[in-house]
Coordinates of C-alpha atoms in Angstrom, one line a residue:
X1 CA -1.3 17.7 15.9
X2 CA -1.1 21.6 15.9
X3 CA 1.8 23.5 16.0
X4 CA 1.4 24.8 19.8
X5 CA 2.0 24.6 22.2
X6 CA 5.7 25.2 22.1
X7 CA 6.2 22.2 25.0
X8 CA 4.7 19.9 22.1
X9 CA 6.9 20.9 19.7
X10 CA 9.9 19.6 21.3
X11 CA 9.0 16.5 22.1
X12 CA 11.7 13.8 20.6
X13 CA 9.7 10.6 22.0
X14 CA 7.8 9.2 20.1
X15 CA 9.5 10.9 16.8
X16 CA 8.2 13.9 16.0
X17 CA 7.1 14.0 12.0
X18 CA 6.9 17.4 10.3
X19 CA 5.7 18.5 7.1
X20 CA 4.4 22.2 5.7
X21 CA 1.8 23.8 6.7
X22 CA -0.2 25.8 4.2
X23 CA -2.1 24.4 1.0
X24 CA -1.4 20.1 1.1
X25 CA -0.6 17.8 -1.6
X26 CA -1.3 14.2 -2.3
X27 CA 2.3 12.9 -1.7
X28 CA 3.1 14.7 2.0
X29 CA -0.6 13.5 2.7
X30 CA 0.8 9.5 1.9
X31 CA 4.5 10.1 3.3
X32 CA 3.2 10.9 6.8
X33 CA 0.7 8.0 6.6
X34 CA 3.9 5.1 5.3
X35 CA 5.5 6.4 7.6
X36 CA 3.2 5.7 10.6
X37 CA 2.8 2.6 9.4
X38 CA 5.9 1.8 10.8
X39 CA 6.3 0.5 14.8
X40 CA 8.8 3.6 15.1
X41 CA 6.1 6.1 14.2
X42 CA 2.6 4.7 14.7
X43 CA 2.7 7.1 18.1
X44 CA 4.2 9.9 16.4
X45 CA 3.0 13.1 16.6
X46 CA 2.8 15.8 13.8
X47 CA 3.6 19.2 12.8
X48 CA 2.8 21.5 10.0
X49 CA 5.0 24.4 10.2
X50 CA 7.0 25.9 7.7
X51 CA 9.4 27.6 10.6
X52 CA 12.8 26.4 10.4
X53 CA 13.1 26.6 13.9
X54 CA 10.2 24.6 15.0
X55 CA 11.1 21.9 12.3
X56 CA 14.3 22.1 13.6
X57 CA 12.6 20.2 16.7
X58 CA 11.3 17.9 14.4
X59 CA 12.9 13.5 14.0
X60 CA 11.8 13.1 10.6
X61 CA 10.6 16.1 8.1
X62 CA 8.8 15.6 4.6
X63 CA 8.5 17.7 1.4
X64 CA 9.5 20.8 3.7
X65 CA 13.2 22.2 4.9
X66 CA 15.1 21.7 1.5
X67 CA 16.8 18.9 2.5
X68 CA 17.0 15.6 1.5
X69 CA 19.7 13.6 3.8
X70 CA 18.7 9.9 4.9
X71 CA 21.0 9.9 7.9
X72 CA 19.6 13.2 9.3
X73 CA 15.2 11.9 8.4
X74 CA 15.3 14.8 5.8
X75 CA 13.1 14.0 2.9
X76 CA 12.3 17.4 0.8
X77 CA 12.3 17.3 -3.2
X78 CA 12.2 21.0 -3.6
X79 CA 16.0 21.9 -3.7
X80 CA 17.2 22.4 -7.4
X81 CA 20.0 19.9 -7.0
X82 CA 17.3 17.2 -6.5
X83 CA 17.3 14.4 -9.2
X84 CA 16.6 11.2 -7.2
X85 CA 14.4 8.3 -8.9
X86 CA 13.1 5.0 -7.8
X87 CA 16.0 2.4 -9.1
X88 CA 15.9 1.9 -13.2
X89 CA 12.4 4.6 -13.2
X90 CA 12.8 8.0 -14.6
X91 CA 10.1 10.1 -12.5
X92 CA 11.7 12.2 -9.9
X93 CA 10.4 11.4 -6.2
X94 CA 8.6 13.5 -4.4
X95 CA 7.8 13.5 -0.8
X96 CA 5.9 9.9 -1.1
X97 CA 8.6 8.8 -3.4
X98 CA 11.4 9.4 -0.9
X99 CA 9.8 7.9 1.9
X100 CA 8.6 4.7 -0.1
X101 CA 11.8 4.2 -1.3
X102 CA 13.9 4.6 2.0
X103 CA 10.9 2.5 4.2
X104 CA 8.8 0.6 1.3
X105 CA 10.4 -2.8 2.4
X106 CA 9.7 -2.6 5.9
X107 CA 6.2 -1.4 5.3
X108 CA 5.4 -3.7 3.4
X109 CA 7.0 -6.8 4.9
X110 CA 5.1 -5.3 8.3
X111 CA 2.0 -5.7 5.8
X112 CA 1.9 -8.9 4.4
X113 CA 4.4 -10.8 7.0
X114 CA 6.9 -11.6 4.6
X115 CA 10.2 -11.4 5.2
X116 CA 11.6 -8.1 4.1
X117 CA 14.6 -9.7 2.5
X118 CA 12.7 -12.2 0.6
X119 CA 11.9 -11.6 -3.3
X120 CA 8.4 -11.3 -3.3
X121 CA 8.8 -8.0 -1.4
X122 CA 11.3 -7.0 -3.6
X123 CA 9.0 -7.7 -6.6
X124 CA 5.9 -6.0 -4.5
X125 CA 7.9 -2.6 -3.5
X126 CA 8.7 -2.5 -7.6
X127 CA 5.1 -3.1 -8.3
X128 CA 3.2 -0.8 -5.9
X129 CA 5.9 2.2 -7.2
X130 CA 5.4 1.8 -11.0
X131 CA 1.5 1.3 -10.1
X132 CA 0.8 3.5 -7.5
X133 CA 3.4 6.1 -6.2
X134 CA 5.2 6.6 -9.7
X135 CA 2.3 8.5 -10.9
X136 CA 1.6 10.7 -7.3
X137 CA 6.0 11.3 -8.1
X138 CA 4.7 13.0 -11.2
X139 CA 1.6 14.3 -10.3
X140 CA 3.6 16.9 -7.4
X141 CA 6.7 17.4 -9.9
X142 CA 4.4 18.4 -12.7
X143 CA 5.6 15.8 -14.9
X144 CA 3.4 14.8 -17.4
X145 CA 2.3 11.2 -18.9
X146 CA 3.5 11.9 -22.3
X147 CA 6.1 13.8 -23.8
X148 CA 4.5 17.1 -24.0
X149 CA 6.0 17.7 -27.5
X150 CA 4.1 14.9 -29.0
X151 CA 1.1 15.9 -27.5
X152 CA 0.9 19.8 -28.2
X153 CA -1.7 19.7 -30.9
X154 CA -3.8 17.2 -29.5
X155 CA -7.4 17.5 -27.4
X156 CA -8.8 16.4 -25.2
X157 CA -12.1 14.7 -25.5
X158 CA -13.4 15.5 -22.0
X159 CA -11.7 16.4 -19.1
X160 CA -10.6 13.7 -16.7
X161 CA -8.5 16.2 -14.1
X162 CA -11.2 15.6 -11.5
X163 CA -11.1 11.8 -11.0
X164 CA -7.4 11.7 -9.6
X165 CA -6.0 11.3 -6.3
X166 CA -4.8 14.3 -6.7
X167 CA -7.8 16.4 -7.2
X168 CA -9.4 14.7 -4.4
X169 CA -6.5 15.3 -2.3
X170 CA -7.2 19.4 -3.2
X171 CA -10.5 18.7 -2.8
X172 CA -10.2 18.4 1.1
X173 CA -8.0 21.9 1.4
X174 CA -11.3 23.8 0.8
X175 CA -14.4 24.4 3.3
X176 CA -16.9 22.4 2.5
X177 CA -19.9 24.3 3.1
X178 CA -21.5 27.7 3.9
X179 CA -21.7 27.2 7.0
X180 CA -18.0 26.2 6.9
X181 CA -16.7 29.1 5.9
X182 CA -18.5 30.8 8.8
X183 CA -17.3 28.8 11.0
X184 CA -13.7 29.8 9.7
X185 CA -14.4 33.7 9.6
X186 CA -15.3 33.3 13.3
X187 CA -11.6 31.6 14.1
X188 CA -9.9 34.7 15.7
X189 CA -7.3 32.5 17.0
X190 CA -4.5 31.4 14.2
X191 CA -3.8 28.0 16.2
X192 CA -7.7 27.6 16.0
X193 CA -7.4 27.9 12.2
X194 CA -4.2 25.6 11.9
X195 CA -6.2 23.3 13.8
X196 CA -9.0 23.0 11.3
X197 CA -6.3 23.0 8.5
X198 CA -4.6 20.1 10.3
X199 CA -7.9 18.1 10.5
X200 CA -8.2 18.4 6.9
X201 CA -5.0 17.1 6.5
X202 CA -5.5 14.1 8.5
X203 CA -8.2 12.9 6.1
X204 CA -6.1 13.6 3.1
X205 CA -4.0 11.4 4.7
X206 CA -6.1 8.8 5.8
X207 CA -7.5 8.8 1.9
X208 CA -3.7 7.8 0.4
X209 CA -3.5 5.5 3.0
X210 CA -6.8 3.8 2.3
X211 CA -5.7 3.2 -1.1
X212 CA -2.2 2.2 -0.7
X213 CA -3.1 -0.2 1.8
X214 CA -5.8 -1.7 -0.8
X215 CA -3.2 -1.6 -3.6
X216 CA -1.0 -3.4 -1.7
X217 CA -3.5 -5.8 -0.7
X218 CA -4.1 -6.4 -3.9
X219 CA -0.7 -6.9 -5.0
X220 CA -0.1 -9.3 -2.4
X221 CA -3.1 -11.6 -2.2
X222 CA -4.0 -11.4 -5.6
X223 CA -1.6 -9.9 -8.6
X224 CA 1.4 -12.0 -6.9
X225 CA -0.6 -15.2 -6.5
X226 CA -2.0 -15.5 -9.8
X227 CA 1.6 -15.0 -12.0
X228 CA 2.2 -18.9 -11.6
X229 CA -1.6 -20.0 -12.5
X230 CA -0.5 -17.5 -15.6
X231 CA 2.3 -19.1 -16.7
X232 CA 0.7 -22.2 -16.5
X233 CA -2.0 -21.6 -18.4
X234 CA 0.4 -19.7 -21.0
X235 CA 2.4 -22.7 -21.2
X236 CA -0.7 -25.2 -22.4
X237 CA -1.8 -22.5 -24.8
X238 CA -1.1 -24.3 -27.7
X239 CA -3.6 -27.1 -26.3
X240 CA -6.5 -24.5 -27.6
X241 CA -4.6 -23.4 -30.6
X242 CA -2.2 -24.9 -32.5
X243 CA -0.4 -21.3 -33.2
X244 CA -0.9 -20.3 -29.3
X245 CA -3.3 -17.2 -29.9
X246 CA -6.1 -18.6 -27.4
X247 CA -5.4 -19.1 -23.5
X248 CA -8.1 -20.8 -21.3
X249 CA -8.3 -19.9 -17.7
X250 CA -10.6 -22.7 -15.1
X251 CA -10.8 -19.5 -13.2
X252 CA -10.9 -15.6 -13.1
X253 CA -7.1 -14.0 -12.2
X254 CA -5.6 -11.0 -12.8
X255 CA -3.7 -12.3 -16.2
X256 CA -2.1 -8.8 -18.2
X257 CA 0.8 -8.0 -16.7
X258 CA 1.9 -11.8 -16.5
X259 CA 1.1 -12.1 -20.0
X260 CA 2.9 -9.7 -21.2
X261 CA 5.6 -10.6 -19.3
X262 CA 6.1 -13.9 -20.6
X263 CA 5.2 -12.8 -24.1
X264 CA 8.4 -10.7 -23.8
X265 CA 10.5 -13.3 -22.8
X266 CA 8.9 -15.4 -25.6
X267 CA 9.1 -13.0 -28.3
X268 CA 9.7 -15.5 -31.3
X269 CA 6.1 -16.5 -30.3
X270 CA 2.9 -15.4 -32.0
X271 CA 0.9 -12.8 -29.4
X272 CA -2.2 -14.4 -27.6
X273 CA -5.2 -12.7 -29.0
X274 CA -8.1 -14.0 -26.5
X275 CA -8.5 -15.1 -23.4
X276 CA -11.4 -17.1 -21.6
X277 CA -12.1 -17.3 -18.2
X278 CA -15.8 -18.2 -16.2
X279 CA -17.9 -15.7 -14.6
X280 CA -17.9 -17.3 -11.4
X281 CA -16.0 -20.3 -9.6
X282 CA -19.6 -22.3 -9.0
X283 CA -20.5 -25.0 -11.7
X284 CA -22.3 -23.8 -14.5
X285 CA -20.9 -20.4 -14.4
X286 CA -20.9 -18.8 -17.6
X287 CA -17.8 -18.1 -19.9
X288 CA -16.1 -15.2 -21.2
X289 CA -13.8 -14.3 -23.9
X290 CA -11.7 -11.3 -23.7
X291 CA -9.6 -9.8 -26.5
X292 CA -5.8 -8.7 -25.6
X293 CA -5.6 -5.0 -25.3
X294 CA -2.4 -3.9 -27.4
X295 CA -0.8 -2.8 -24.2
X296 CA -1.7 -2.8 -20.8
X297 CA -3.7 0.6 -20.5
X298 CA -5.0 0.8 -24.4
X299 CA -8.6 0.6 -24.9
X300 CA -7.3 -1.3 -28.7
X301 CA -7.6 -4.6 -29.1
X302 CA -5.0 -7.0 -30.5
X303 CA -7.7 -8.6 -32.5
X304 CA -11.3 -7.6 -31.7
X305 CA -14.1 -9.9 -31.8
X306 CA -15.5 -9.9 -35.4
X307 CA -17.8 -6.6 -36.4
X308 CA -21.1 -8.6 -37.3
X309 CA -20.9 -9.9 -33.5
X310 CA -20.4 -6.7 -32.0
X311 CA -23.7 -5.0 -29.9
X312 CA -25.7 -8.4 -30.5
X313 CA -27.2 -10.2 -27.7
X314 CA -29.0 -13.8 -26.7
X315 CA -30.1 -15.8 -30.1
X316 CA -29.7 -13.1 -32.4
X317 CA -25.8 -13.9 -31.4
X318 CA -26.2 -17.5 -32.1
X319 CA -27.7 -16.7 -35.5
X320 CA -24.9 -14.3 -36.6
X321 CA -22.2 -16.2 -35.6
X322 CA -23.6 -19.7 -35.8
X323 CA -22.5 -20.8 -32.2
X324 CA -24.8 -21.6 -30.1
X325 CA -25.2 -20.2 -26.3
X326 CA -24.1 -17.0 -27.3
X327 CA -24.7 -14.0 -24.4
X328 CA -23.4 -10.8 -26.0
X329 CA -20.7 -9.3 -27.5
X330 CA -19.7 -5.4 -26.2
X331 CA -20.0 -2.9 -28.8
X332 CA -16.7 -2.3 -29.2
X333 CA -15.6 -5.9 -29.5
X334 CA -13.1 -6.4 -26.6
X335 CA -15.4 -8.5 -25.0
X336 CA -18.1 -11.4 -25.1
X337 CA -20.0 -14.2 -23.3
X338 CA -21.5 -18.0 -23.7
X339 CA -23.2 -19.9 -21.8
X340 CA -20.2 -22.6 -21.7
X341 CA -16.9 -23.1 -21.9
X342 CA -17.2 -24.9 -25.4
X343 CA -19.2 -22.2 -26.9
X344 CA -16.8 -19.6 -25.7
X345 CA -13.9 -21.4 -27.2
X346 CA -15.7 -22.2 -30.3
X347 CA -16.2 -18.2 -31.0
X348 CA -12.4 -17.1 -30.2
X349 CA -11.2 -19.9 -33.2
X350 CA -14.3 -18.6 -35.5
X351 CA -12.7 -15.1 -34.2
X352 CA -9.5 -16.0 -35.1
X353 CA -10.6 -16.3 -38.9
X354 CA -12.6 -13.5 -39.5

């Protein structure tokens, strides 16, 4: 994968992918990966170079060159003219943007063996972006989550800087040991050093890989799946409650983002406030009852569970809220458990009035 020797460089078949060389990022580290996800690069090799010559050489270059032309494989973000964003998003891509963008639906139809022109891999490229790459997009342009105006005077409460894929991306540009850095001193030869450097790399990129692939996985076998058992269940909601607030699930699924979804196309409706669902798919699993967050991401609860409930466990929980089979209540409310189905729908409509 190094840069020498020179009859490497050249090579056209397989195409040859170049990025920079130098400190790497998160998103270069995922572009080269998507892209050898693909039959047309899976034996690709790679170069790090910044030299215009030697990328010159190169099939397909990312987030180096200062280009960004489809026809010609050029996929840099660094130019100042460059504005592009994923369709109806308002990040600007970086490397791992462009390149999901321009092979997302082939990757992914390669993936999950649907056909790329089908729907569902239209709706799973959409997801995977706004879930996944959107926030990597970001991340490299320096881009911040909120609007750095409404945030100036606040604090943080502890710093969470370290637990992104970004971070751990950096992470992997530095020696990891004394003896490491020995090693490194004793490198004499600059290809030797680019070599180590390109190692380094590799697992970066192996890392954004790992996880898209798992995101993706996700999407596919489990997100995607569950939206009809969703709407199901949203539609019988009134079954539990006469004003809809209470949805019952006969099994565990990953329910937000298809709630919310229908409750916007439903928006003359009341908001669900709870949900049920059992611990486990065998008989006699026990139940659980989960506030709504206000949003997706919030940690607030539409409606927590009532304040006298909230850190109480066992029969001291059947005693304070008169229910029997009660199993705990979290401390902050936005979640609980019974022993049964009955008693975990009993507690949501005693919820409901407190």
């Amino acid at each position: 994968m190094s840069a020498s020797p020179t009859s490497k460089r050249i090579k056209t078949s397989p195409p040859l992918i170049g990025t920079h060389s130098g400190q790497f990022h998160a998103d270069e580290a995922l572009a080269v990966y998507l892209l050898r996800l693909l039959p047309t690069y899976s034996p690709s090799a790679l170069i790090r170079t910044r030299d215009p010559a030697l990328l010159s050489t190169c099939h397909t270059v990312v987030d180096v060159g200062g280009e960004y032309d489809p026809p010609a494989n050029r996929y840099d973000h660094h130019q100042r003219t460059f504005n592009t964003t994923f369709p109806s998003r308002p990040t600007k891509l970086s490397s791992a943007g462009l390149v999901f963008l321009h092979f997302g639906k082939p990757i992914i139809a390669r993936q999950t063996g649907l056909a790329e022109a089908s729907p569902e891999v239209g709706i799973l490229w959409r997801k995977v972006y706004e879930e996944f790459i959107e926030a990597l997009d970001a991340h490299d342009n320096g881009i911040a989550v909120y609007d750095p105006a409404e945030t100036r005077r606040l604090t943080k409460r502890f710093n969470d800087g370290g637990i992104g894929l970004g971070s751990l991306v950096a992470d992997l540009n530095a020696w990891d040991d004394d003896e490491e850095e020995e090693q490194r001193r004793e490198l004499s030869n600059p290809e030797q050093v680019q070599e180590a450097e390109d190692t380094r790399f590799l697992q970066a990129s192996e890392l954004m890989g790992s996880v898209f692939l798992r995101k993706l996985r996700y999407y596919h076998r489990h997100w995607w799946p569950a939206r009809q058992g969703v709407r199901e269940c949203y539609a019988r909601r009134k079954e539990n409650d006469s004003r809809g607030r209470i949805m019952v699930f006969e099994r565990g699924m990953p329910w937000k983002d298809h709630l919310y979804t229908f409750e916007a196309e439903n928006s003359s409706e009341e908001e669900v406030l709870y949900v049920l669902y059992p611990e486990g798919e065998h008989e006699g699993s026990k139940w659980r009852i989960q506030a709504v967050p206000v949003s997706k991401d919030s940690f607030e609860s539409r409606k927590a569970l009532p304040e006298a409930w909230r850190g109480v466990r066992d029969d001291e929980l059947d005693k304070v809220s008169g229910i029997e089979g009660g199993v705990f209540v979290h401390a902050s409310g936005f979640i609980g458990g019974n022993k049964t189905k009955g008693g975990a729908l009993a507690m949501a409509k005693q919820a409901l009035e407190i």
